[in-house]
Amino acid sequence: MLLARHGYRVLMLERAEFPRDTLSTLLIHLRGMELLARWGLLKDVLATGCPPLTELSFSAPGIRVEGSVPAEGDARMVCAPRRYALDEVLARAAVRAGAEFRPGVSVTGLHREDGAVAGVTCRAAGGRMTVERARLVIGADGRHSTVARLVGAPYTRWDGRLTRAWYTYWSGVEGASLRLFLGAGLGGAAIPTHDGLTLINVQLPVGHPTGERAERDRLYLDLLARASPELRDAVAAGARREDRLYCCGDLPNFFRRPYGEGWALVGDAVLHKDPMGAQGIADSFEQAALLGTCLGDALGDRERSAAALGRYAAALESRFAAPYEENLLHARLAESEQVMAGLRAVQDDPRFREAFLRTLSGATEKQNEVPRMA
Ligand SMILES: Cc1cc2nc3c(=O)[nH]c(=O)nc-3n(C[C@H](O)[C@H](O)[C@H](O)COP(=O)(O)OP(=O)(O)OC[C@H]3O[C@@H](n4cnc5c(N)ncnc54)[C@H](O)[C@@H]3O)c2cc1C
């Protein structure tokens, strides 16, 4: 969308047919909301019927912090749209900006000219193969990125898998706020989404026993009861499970090399984090903005493009390296005395509380403001 708004000819190839759901606990952090607002898309996302979340709470054993989501630009709420709604809003916006969108088309290979990447080969429904030539191939194709594999982009950092996410959707859960919790070596959240449903996620360390598939429904409820007595009570007080249990253990933490001659990676393809911090969607928005800003008018000029992609790589490192480390810490689900002392300080001191609520909402720190593009 941003590159099309900038005047480039953009072709988006998408393997799936929309609308389709995808594994996610859906929460868009405040800085992601601010980018949606800046791009004129927040109203479209809210128009899908996804409830704005303006209040949030955090609980851990003996600790409770609650308050309002702070403001960031025009955004004063977070939200959690189902991905069949969000992804469609984003694809439509790109098309409105002039991009061509071809769903049901898989990228299967690279087209090279003089050794440099100069396009892709792809397969449409029915098996028809085509070659699409391009000055830049952007792999925005997720953590198992085909583009990353085809160009041989190495991991520049690999920290393995730390947690699993187990979640499902409930109706009849009292309360319309975002509730985050840590307890019994587990983490998680209750996240209101479309149709009066609340997604309740329990995040468990990878080493935690998971039992046989048939036992997991019961285990999920046991884990929820241990991690958040408040939510156990909310569920026991007449909530109804409306979907199957989704169990996702494929949550690696890595950075990949972000670019080469004729190609670049954004989103999960370049940087994947454990969803414990729920940062992936906002990060992929920011990375799209960074890549677009760095490219500016440079595409088409080989030297300027290479310099622009070098700037993009440097910007990724300086913007995302520290939050990546913090996210690893959260995903270790530590309840050490030091962590608990910090949380008690947050609970007891209004100044720390405000900063904590900003962090939980995913507000941008001043030094990390996203550059403007389009
Ligand atoms: C269990 C779980 C919970 C999560 N919870 C949150 C959360 O609460 N908040 C948050 O911000 N983030 C969360 N995330 C992370 C978030 O989903 C991702 O960070 C985000 O979707 C990244 O967007 P992306 O566009 O890079 O990749 P994706 O959303 O994965 O999109 C990639 C697209 O590329 C397409 N594609 C793949 N291969 C090809 C190919 N060969 N040809 C054509 N198309 C292809 C796919 O069909 C897909 O549509 C969660 C992730 C998981 C797994």
CSV table of C-alpha atoms and ligand atoms in Angstrom, one decimal:
chain,number,residue,atom,x,y,z
A,1,MET,CA,0.0,0.0,0.0
A,2,LEU,CA,2.7,2.5,1.0
A,3,LEU,CA,4.8,1.8,-2.1
A,4,ALA,CA,1.7,2.0,-4.4
A,5,ARG,CA,0.8,5.3,-2.7
A,6,HIS,CA,4.3,6.5,-3.5
A,7,GLY,CA,3.7,5.8,-7.2
A,8,TYR,CA,5.4,2.5,-7.7
A,9,ARG,CA,3.8,-0.4,-9.6
A,10,VAL,CA,3.1,-3.1,-7.0
A,11,LEU,CA,2.1,-6.7,-7.5
A,12,MET,CA,1.0,-8.6,-4.4
A,13,LEU,CA,1.0,-12.4,-4.7
A,14,GLU,CA,-0.8,-14.2,-1.9
A,15,ARG,CA,-1.0,-17.9,-1.6
A,16,ALA,CA,-4.3,-17.9,0.3
A,17,GLU,CA,-7.8,-17.1,-0.9
A,18,PHE,CA,-9.2,-14.3,1.2
A,19,PRO,CA,-11.0,-14.1,3.6
A,20,ARG,CA,-9.1,-16.7,5.7
A,21,ASP,CA,-8.2,-17.0,9.3
A,22,THR,CA,-4.7,-17.5,10.6
A,23,LEU,CA,-3.1,-18.5,13.9
A,24,SER,CA,-2.9,-15.4,16.0
A,25,THR,CA,-4.0,-13.9,19.3
A,26,LEU,CA,-4.9,-10.8,17.3
A,27,LEU,CA,-3.9,-8.0,19.6
A,28,ILE,CA,-2.6,-4.8,17.8
A,29,HIS,CA,-0.4,-2.7,19.9
A,30,LEU,CA,-0.9,1.0,20.3
A,31,ARG,CA,1.9,1.9,17.9
A,32,GLY,CA,0.3,-0.4,15.3
A,33,MET,CA,-3.1,1.4,15.9
A,34,GLU,CA,-1.4,4.8,15.5
A,35,LEU,CA,0.0,3.6,12.1
A,36,LEU,CA,-3.4,2.4,11.0
A,37,ALA,CA,-4.8,5.8,12.0
A,38,ARG,CA,-2.1,7.6,10.2
A,39,TRP,CA,-2.7,5.6,7.0
A,40,GLY,CA,-6.5,6.2,7.2
A,41,LEU,CA,-7.3,2.6,8.0
A,42,LEU,CA,-8.3,2.6,11.6
A,43,LYS,CA,-11.9,3.4,10.9
A,44,ASP,CA,-12.0,0.5,8.4
A,45,VAL,CA,-10.7,-1.9,11.0
A,46,LEU,CA,-13.2,-0.7,13.6
A,47,ALA,CA,-16.0,-0.8,11.0
A,48,THR,CA,-15.5,-4.6,10.8
A,49,GLY,CA,-17.1,-4.7,14.3
A,50,CYS,CA,-14.0,-5.2,16.3
A,51,PRO,CA,-14.4,-3.6,19.7
A,52,PRO,CA,-12.0,-0.8,20.7
A,53,LEU,CA,-10.2,-1.7,24.0
A,54,THR,CA,-9.6,1.3,26.1
A,55,GLU,CA,-9.0,-0.3,29.5
A,56,LEU,CA,-6.5,-2.9,30.5
A,57,SER,CA,-5.3,-4.8,33.5
A,58,PHE,CA,-2.3,-6.8,34.5
A,59,SER,CA,-2.3,-9.4,37.2
A,60,ALA,CA,0.3,-11.6,38.8
A,61,PRO,CA,0.3,-13.4,42.2
A,62,GLY,CA,-0.5,-10.6,44.8
A,63,ILE,CA,-0.3,-7.9,42.2
A,64,ARG,CA,-2.9,-6.0,40.2
A,65,VAL,CA,-2.4,-3.0,38.0
A,66,GLU,CA,-5.2,-1.5,35.9
A,67,GLY,CA,-5.8,1.7,34.0
A,68,SER,CA,-6.6,3.2,30.6
A,69,VAL,CA,-4.8,2.7,27.4
A,70,PRO,CA,-2.7,5.9,26.9
A,71,ALA,CA,-3.0,8.0,23.8
A,72,GLU,CA,-0.6,7.8,20.9
A,73,GLY,CA,-1.3,10.3,18.0
A,74,ASP,CA,-5.0,9.7,17.0
A,75,ALA,CA,-5.1,6.3,18.6
A,76,ARG,CA,-6.5,6.0,22.1
A,77,MET,CA,-7.3,2.3,22.2
A,78,VAL,CA,-5.9,-1.1,21.1
A,79,CYS,CA,-8.0,-3.7,19.4
A,80,ALA,CA,-7.9,-7.3,18.3
A,81,PRO,CA,-9.5,-7.9,14.9
A,82,ARG,CA,-9.9,-11.4,13.6
A,83,ARG,CA,-7.3,-11.9,10.9
A,84,TYR,CA,-9.9,-12.7,8.2
A,85,ALA,CA,-11.1,-9.1,8.8
A,86,LEU,CA,-7.8,-7.3,9.3
A,87,ASP,CA,-5.9,-8.9,6.4
A,88,GLU,CA,-8.8,-8.1,4.0
A,89,VAL,CA,-8.8,-4.4,5.1
A,90,LEU,CA,-5.1,-4.2,4.5
A,91,ALA,CA,-5.3,-5.9,1.1
A,92,ARG,CA,-8.2,-3.7,0.0
A,93,ALA,CA,-6.3,-0.6,1.0
A,94,ALA,CA,-3.3,-1.7,-1.1
A,95,VAL,CA,-5.6,-2.2,-4.1
A,96,ARG,CA,-7.2,1.2,-3.5
A,97,ALA,CA,-3.7,2.7,-3.6
A,98,GLY,CA,-3.1,1.1,-7.0
A,99,ALA,CA,-1.5,-2.2,-6.2
A,100,GLU,CA,-2.5,-5.4,-8.0
A,101,PHE,CA,-3.6,-8.1,-5.7
A,102,ARG,CA,-3.6,-11.8,-6.9
A,103,PRO,CA,-4.8,-14.2,-4.2
A,104,GLY,CA,-4.5,-17.9,-4.7
A,105,VAL,CA,-1.0,-17.5,-6.2
A,106,SER,CA,2.1,-19.1,-4.6
A,107,VAL,CA,5.6,-17.9,-5.2
A,108,THR,CA,7.7,-21.0,-6.0
A,109,GLY,CA,11.0,-19.7,-7.4
A,110,LEU,CA,13.1,-16.7,-8.3
A,111,HIS,CA,13.8,-15.2,-11.6
A,112,ARG,CA,17.4,-13.9,-11.9
A,113,GLU,CA,19.0,-11.6,-14.4
A,114,ASP,CA,22.8,-11.3,-14.4
A,115,GLY,CA,22.9,-13.2,-11.1
A,116,ALA,CA,20.6,-10.6,-9.3
A,117,VAL,CA,17.0,-11.3,-8.2
A,118,ALA,CA,14.8,-9.7,-10.8
A,119,GLY,CA,11.4,-11.3,-10.2
A,120,VAL,CA,9.7,-14.5,-9.1
A,121,THR,CA,8.1,-17.6,-10.6
A,122,CYS,CA,4.7,-18.4,-9.3
A,123,ARG,CA,1.9,-20.9,-9.5
A,124,ALA,CA,-1.8,-19.9,-9.8
A,125,ALA,CA,-4.8,-22.0,-9.0
A,126,GLY,CA,-5.0,-24.8,-11.6
A,127,GLY,CA,-1.3,-25.1,-11.7
A,128,ARG,CA,-0.5,-22.4,-14.3
A,129,MET,CA,3.1,-21.1,-13.9
A,130,THR,CA,4.1,-17.5,-14.7
A,131,VAL,CA,7.2,-15.4,-14.3
A,132,GLU,CA,6.7,-11.9,-12.8
A,133,ARG,CA,9.7,-9.5,-13.3
A,134,ALA,CA,10.3,-6.8,-10.7
A,135,ARG,CA,13.0,-4.4,-9.7
A,136,LEU,CA,12.5,-5.5,-6.1
A,137,VAL,CA,11.1,-8.7,-4.7
A,138,ILE,CA,9.8,-8.1,-1.1
A,139,GLY,CA,9.3,-11.3,0.9
A,140,ALA,CA,6.4,-10.4,3.3
A,141,ASP,CA,5.5,-14.0,3.5
A,142,GLY,CA,5.8,-14.9,7.1
A,143,ARG,CA,8.1,-16.9,9.4
A,144,HIS,CA,8.5,-19.8,6.9
A,145,SER,CA,9.3,-17.2,4.2
A,146,THR,CA,9.7,-18.9,0.7
A,147,VAL,CA,11.6,-15.8,-0.5
A,148,ALA,CA,14.0,-16.0,2.4
A,149,ARG,CA,14.6,-19.7,1.6
A,150,LEU,CA,15.0,-19.1,-2.1
A,151,VAL,CA,17.5,-16.3,-1.7
A,152,GLY,CA,19.3,-18.2,1.1
A,153,ALA,CA,18.9,-15.4,3.7
A,154,PRO,CA,20.8,-16.7,6.7
A,155,TYR,CA,19.7,-16.3,10.3
A,156,THR,CA,21.8,-13.6,11.8
A,157,ARG,CA,20.4,-14.5,15.2
A,158,TRP,CA,18.6,-17.6,16.4
A,159,ASP,CA,17.2,-18.0,19.9
A,160,GLY,CA,15.0,-21.0,19.4
A,161,ARG,CA,11.5,-21.5,20.8
A,162,LEU,CA,10.6,-20.5,24.3
A,163,THR,CA,6.8,-20.8,24.6
A,164,ARG,CA,3.6,-22.4,23.2
A,165,ALA,CA,0.4,-20.5,22.7
A,166,TRP,CA,-2.9,-22.3,23.6
A,167,TYR,CA,-6.0,-20.3,23.0
A,168,THR,CA,-9.7,-20.5,22.1
A,169,TYR,CA,-12.7,-18.2,21.8
A,170,TRP,CA,-15.3,-17.8,24.6
A,171,SER,CA,-18.7,-16.1,24.7
A,172,GLY,CA,-20.3,-14.7,27.8
A,173,VAL,CA,-17.0,-13.6,29.5
A,174,GLU,CA,-17.8,-10.6,31.7
A,175,GLY,CA,-15.8,-7.4,31.1
A,176,ALA,CA,-14.7,-5.5,28.0
A,177,SER,CA,-11.1,-4.8,28.9
A,178,LEU,CA,-7.9,-6.3,27.9
A,179,ARG,CA,-6.6,-8.6,30.7
A,180,LEU,CA,-3.0,-9.7,30.8
A,181,PHE,CA,-1.7,-12.2,33.4
A,182,LEU,CA,1.4,-13.9,34.7
A,183,GLY,CA,1.3,-16.7,37.2
A,184,ALA,CA,2.5,-20.2,38.0
A,185,GLY,CA,5.2,-19.9,35.4
A,186,LEU,CA,2.6,-19.2,32.7
A,187,GLY,CA,1.5,-16.1,30.9
A,188,GLY,CA,-1.5,-15.1,28.9
A,189,ALA,CA,-4.3,-12.7,28.1
A,190,ALA,CA,-8.1,-12.4,27.7
A,191,ILE,CA,-8.7,-10.3,24.5
A,192,PRO,CA,-12.2,-9.3,23.4
A,193,THR,CA,-12.7,-9.6,19.7
A,194,HIS,CA,-15.6,-9.7,17.1
A,195,ASP,CA,-19.0,-11.0,17.8
A,196,GLY,CA,-18.9,-10.7,21.6
A,197,LEU,CA,-16.2,-13.3,21.8
A,198,THR,CA,-13.1,-13.2,24.0
A,199,LEU,CA,-9.9,-14.9,23.0
A,200,ILE,CA,-8.3,-16.4,26.1
A,201,ASN,CA,-4.7,-17.4,25.5
A,202,VAL,CA,-2.4,-19.3,27.9
A,203,GLN,CA,1.3,-19.2,27.1
A,204,LEU,CA,3.3,-22.0,28.5
A,205,PRO,CA,7.1,-22.7,28.4
A,206,VAL,CA,8.1,-25.1,25.7
A,207,GLY,CA,9.4,-27.6,28.3
A,208,HIS,CA,6.0,-27.8,30.0
A,209,PRO,CA,4.2,-31.2,29.5
A,210,THR,CA,1.5,-31.0,26.9
A,211,GLY,CA,-0.2,-34.4,27.3
A,212,GLU,CA,-1.9,-36.3,24.5
A,213,ARG,CA,-4.1,-34.3,22.1
A,214,ALA,CA,-7.3,-35.6,23.8
A,215,GLU,CA,-6.2,-34.3,27.2
A,216,ARG,CA,-5.4,-30.7,26.1
A,217,ASP,CA,-8.8,-29.2,26.6
A,218,ARG,CA,-8.7,-30.2,30.2
A,219,LEU,CA,-5.1,-29.2,30.6
A,220,TYR,CA,-5.8,-25.7,29.1
A,221,LEU,CA,-8.4,-25.1,31.7
A,222,ASP,CA,-6.1,-26.3,34.5
A,223,LEU,CA,-3.4,-24.0,33.3
A,224,LEU,CA,-5.8,-21.1,33.1
A,225,ALA,CA,-7.0,-21.8,36.6
A,226,ARG,CA,-3.4,-21.8,37.9
A,227,ALA,CA,-2.2,-18.7,36.0
A,228,SER,CA,-5.3,-16.5,36.5
A,229,PRO,CA,-7.9,-17.3,39.2
A,230,GLU,CA,-9.8,-14.2,38.0
A,231,LEU,CA,-10.3,-15.6,34.5
A,232,ARG,CA,-11.0,-19.1,35.8
A,233,ASP,CA,-13.8,-17.6,37.8
A,234,ALA,CA,-15.0,-15.5,34.8
A,235,VAL,CA,-15.1,-18.7,32.6
A,236,ALA,CA,-16.8,-20.7,35.4
A,237,ALA,CA,-19.5,-18.1,35.7
A,238,GLY,CA,-21.4,-19.1,32.6
A,239,ALA,CA,-18.9,-18.5,29.7
A,240,ARG,CA,-19.2,-20.9,26.8
A,241,ARG,CA,-16.4,-22.1,24.6
A,242,GLU,CA,-17.2,-21.4,20.9
A,243,ASP,CA,-14.3,-22.9,19.0
A,244,ARG,CA,-11.7,-25.6,19.2
A,245,LEU,CA,-8.5,-25.2,21.1
A,246,TYR,CA,-5.7,-23.8,19.0
A,247,CYS,CA,-2.2,-25.0,20.1
A,248,CYS,CA,0.8,-23.4,18.4
A,249,GLY,CA,4.4,-24.3,19.4
A,250,ASP,CA,6.1,-23.1,16.3
A,251,LEU,CA,7.1,-19.7,17.7
A,252,PRO,CA,10.8,-19.3,17.0
A,253,ASN,CA,12.9,-16.2,17.8
A,254,PHE,CA,15.2,-15.0,15.1
A,255,PHE,CA,16.5,-12.2,12.8
A,256,ARG,CA,17.3,-13.0,9.2
A,257,ARG,CA,19.6,-11.1,6.8
A,258,PRO,CA,17.1,-8.4,5.5
A,259,TYR,CA,18.2,-7.8,1.9
A,260,GLY,CA,20.4,-8.6,-1.0
A,261,GLU,CA,20.6,-7.6,-4.7
A,262,GLY,CA,17.0,-7.3,-5.9
A,263,TRP,CA,15.3,-8.5,-2.7
A,264,ALA,CA,14.2,-7.5,0.8
A,265,LEU,CA,12.3,-9.1,3.7
A,266,VAL,CA,9.7,-7.5,6.0
A,267,GLY,CA,7.6,-8.7,8.9
A,268,ASP,CA,7.9,-12.2,10.3
A,269,ALA,CA,10.1,-13.1,7.3
A,270,VAL,CA,12.9,-10.9,8.7
A,271,LEU,CA,12.3,-10.9,12.4
A,272,HIS,CA,10.2,-13.3,14.3
A,273,LYS,CA,9.5,-13.0,18.0
A,274,ASP,CA,7.6,-15.1,20.5
A,275,PRO,CA,4.0,-13.6,20.6
A,276,MET,CA,4.3,-13.2,24.4
A,277,GLY,CA,4.7,-9.4,23.8
A,278,ALA,CA,2.1,-9.3,21.0
A,279,GLN,CA,4.3,-7.1,18.9
A,280,GLY,CA,4.4,-8.9,15.5
A,281,ILE,CA,1.6,-7.0,13.8
A,282,ALA,CA,2.7,-3.6,14.9
A,283,ASP,CA,6.3,-4.5,14.0
A,284,SER,CA,5.4,-5.6,10.5
A,285,PHE,CA,3.6,-2.3,10.0
A,286,GLU,CA,6.6,-0.4,11.2
A,287,GLN,CA,9.0,-2.4,9.0
A,288,ALA,CA,6.8,-1.7,6.0
A,289,ALA,CA,7.0,2.0,6.8
A,290,LEU,CA,10.8,1.8,7.3
A,291,LEU,CA,11.4,0.0,4.1
A,292,GLY,CA,9.2,2.4,2.1
A,293,THR,CA,10.9,5.4,3.7
A,294,CYS,CA,14.4,4.1,3.0
A,295,LEU,CA,13.5,3.2,-0.6
A,296,GLY,CA,11.9,6.6,-1.4
A,297,ASP,CA,12.6,7.3,-5.0
A,298,ALA,CA,15.6,5.0,-5.2
A,299,LEU,CA,14.1,2.0,-6.9
A,300,GLY,CA,15.3,1.7,-10.5
A,301,ASP,CA,18.7,3.1,-9.7
A,302,ARG,CA,20.9,0.1,-8.8
A,303,GLU,CA,23.4,2.0,-6.6
A,304,ARG,CA,20.8,4.1,-4.8
A,305,SER,CA,18.6,1.0,-4.3
A,306,ALA,CA,21.5,-0.8,-2.7
A,307,ALA,CA,22.3,2.1,-0.4
A,308,ALA,CA,18.6,2.4,0.5
A,309,LEU,CA,18.4,-1.3,1.4
A,310,GLY,CA,21.6,-0.9,3.5
A,311,ARG,CA,19.8,2.0,5.4
A,312,TYR,CA,16.8,-0.3,5.9
A,313,ALA,CA,19.0,-3.0,7.4
A,314,ALA,CA,20.7,-0.5,9.8
A,315,ALA,CA,17.3,0.9,10.8
A,316,LEU,CA,15.9,-2.5,11.5
A,317,GLU,CA,18.9,-3.3,13.8
A,318,SER,CA,18.7,0.0,15.7
A,319,ARG,CA,14.9,-0.1,16.1
A,320,PHE,CA,14.2,-3.7,16.8
A,321,ALA,CA,17.3,-5.2,18.5
A,322,ALA,CA,16.5,-3.9,22.1
A,323,PRO,CA,12.8,-4.8,22.0
A,324,TYR,CA,13.7,-8.2,20.7
A,325,GLU,CA,15.9,-8.8,23.8
A,326,GLU,CA,13.1,-7.5,26.1
A,327,ASN,CA,10.6,-9.8,24.4
A,328,LEU,CA,13.0,-12.8,25.0
A,329,LEU,CA,13.0,-11.9,28.7
A,330,HIS,CA,9.2,-11.8,28.8
A,331,ALA,CA,8.9,-15.1,26.9
A,332,ARG,CA,11.1,-16.8,29.6
A,333,LEU,CA,8.1,-16.2,31.9
A,334,ALA,CA,10.4,-15.6,34.8
A,335,GLU,CA,8.7,-14.8,38.2
A,336,SER,CA,12.0,-14.2,39.9
A,337,GLU,CA,12.1,-12.2,43.1
A,338,GLN,CA,13.6,-9.3,41.1
A,339,VAL,CA,10.7,-9.4,38.6
A,340,MET,CA,8.1,-9.6,41.4
A,341,ALA,CA,9.8,-6.7,43.2
A,342,GLY,CA,9.6,-4.6,40.1
A,343,LEU,CA,5.9,-5.4,39.6
A,344,ARG,CA,5.2,-4.5,43.3
A,345,ALA,CA,6.9,-1.2,42.7
A,346,VAL,CA,4.7,-0.6,39.6
A,347,GLN,CA,1.6,-1.4,41.6
A,348,ASP,CA,2.5,0.9,44.4
A,349,ASP,CA,3.9,3.9,42.6
A,350,PRO,CA,1.7,5.9,40.2
A,351,ARG,CA,4.7,7.1,38.2
A,352,PHE,CA,5.9,3.6,37.4
A,353,ARG,CA,2.3,2.5,36.8
A,354,GLU,CA,1.9,5.0,34.0
A,355,ALA,CA,5.1,3.9,32.3
A,356,PHE,CA,4.1,0.2,32.8
A,357,LEU,CA,0.6,0.8,31.2
A,358,ARG,CA,2.4,2.5,28.2
A,359,THR,CA,4.6,-0.5,27.8
A,360,LEU,CA,1.7,-3.0,28.1
A,361,SER,CA,-0.2,-1.1,25.5
A,362,GLY,CA,2.7,-1.1,23.2
A,363,ALA,CA,3.2,2.7,23.0
A,364,THR,CA,6.2,4.0,21.1
A,365,GLU,CA,9.1,5.4,23.0
A,366,LYS,CA,10.0,8.8,21.8
A,367,GLN,CA,13.3,7.7,20.2
A,368,ASN,CA,11.5,5.1,18.2
A,369,GLU,CA,9.0,7.2,16.4
A,370,VAL,CA,8.3,5.8,12.9
A,371,PRO,CA,9.3,7.9,10.0
A,372,ARG,CA,6.5,9.1,7.7
A,373,MET,CA,6.0,7.7,4.3
A,374,ALA,CA,3.2,8.5,1.8
B,1,LIG,C1,0.0,-18.1,17.9
B,1,LIG,C2,0.3,-16.7,17.5
B,1,LIG,C3,-0.2,-15.7,18.2
B,1,LIG,C4,0.2,-14.4,17.8
B,1,LIG,N1,-0.4,-13.3,18.4
B,1,LIG,C5,-0.1,-12.1,18.1
B,1,LIG,C6,-0.7,-10.9,18.7
B,1,LIG,O1,-1.5,-11.1,19.6
B,1,LIG,N2,-0.3,-9.7,18.3
B,1,LIG,C7,0.6,-9.5,17.3
B,1,LIG,O2,0.9,-8.3,17.0
B,1,LIG,N3,1.2,-10.5,16.7
B,1,LIG,C8,0.9,-11.8,17.0
B,1,LIG,N4,1.4,-12.8,16.3
B,1,LIG,C9,2.4,-12.6,15.3
B,1,LIG,C10,1.7,-12.0,14.1
B,1,LIG,O3,0.7,-12.9,13.6
B,1,LIG,C11,2.8,-11.8,13.0
B,1,LIG,O4,3.9,-11.1,13.5
B,1,LIG,C12,2.2,-11.0,11.8
B,1,LIG,O5,1.1,-11.7,11.2
B,1,LIG,C13,3.3,-10.9,10.8
B,1,LIG,O6,2.8,-10.5,9.6
B,1,LIG,P1,3.5,-10.9,8.2
B,1,LIG,O7,2.7,-10.2,7.1
B,1,LIG,O8,4.9,-10.7,8.3
B,1,LIG,O9,3.3,-12.5,8.1
B,1,LIG,P2,1.9,-13.3,7.9
B,1,LIG,O10,0.8,-12.6,8.7
B,1,LIG,O11,2.3,-14.7,8.3
B,1,LIG,O12,1.5,-13.2,6.4
B,1,LIG,C14,2.3,-13.8,5.4
B,1,LIG,C15,1.5,-14.0,4.2
B,1,LIG,O13,2.3,-14.6,3.1
B,1,LIG,C16,1.5,-15.6,2.5
B,1,LIG,N5,2.5,-16.5,1.9
B,1,LIG,C17,3.4,-17.3,2.5
B,1,LIG,N6,4.1,-18.0,1.6
B,1,LIG,C18,3.7,-17.6,0.4
B,1,LIG,C19,4.1,-17.9,-0.9
B,1,LIG,N7,5.1,-18.8,-1.2
B,1,LIG,N8,3.5,-17.3,-2.0
B,1,LIG,C20,2.5,-16.4,-1.7
B,1,LIG,N9,2.1,-16.1,-0.5
B,1,LIG,C21,2.7,-16.6,0.5
B,1,LIG,C22,0.7,-16.2,3.6
B,1,LIG,O14,-0.5,-16.9,3.0
B,1,LIG,C23,0.3,-15.0,4.4
B,1,LIG,O15,-0.9,-14.4,4.1
B,1,LIG,C24,1.1,-14.2,16.7
B,1,LIG,C25,1.6,-15.2,16.0
B,1,LIG,C26,1.2,-16.5,16.4
B,1,LIG,C27,1.7,-17.7,15.6
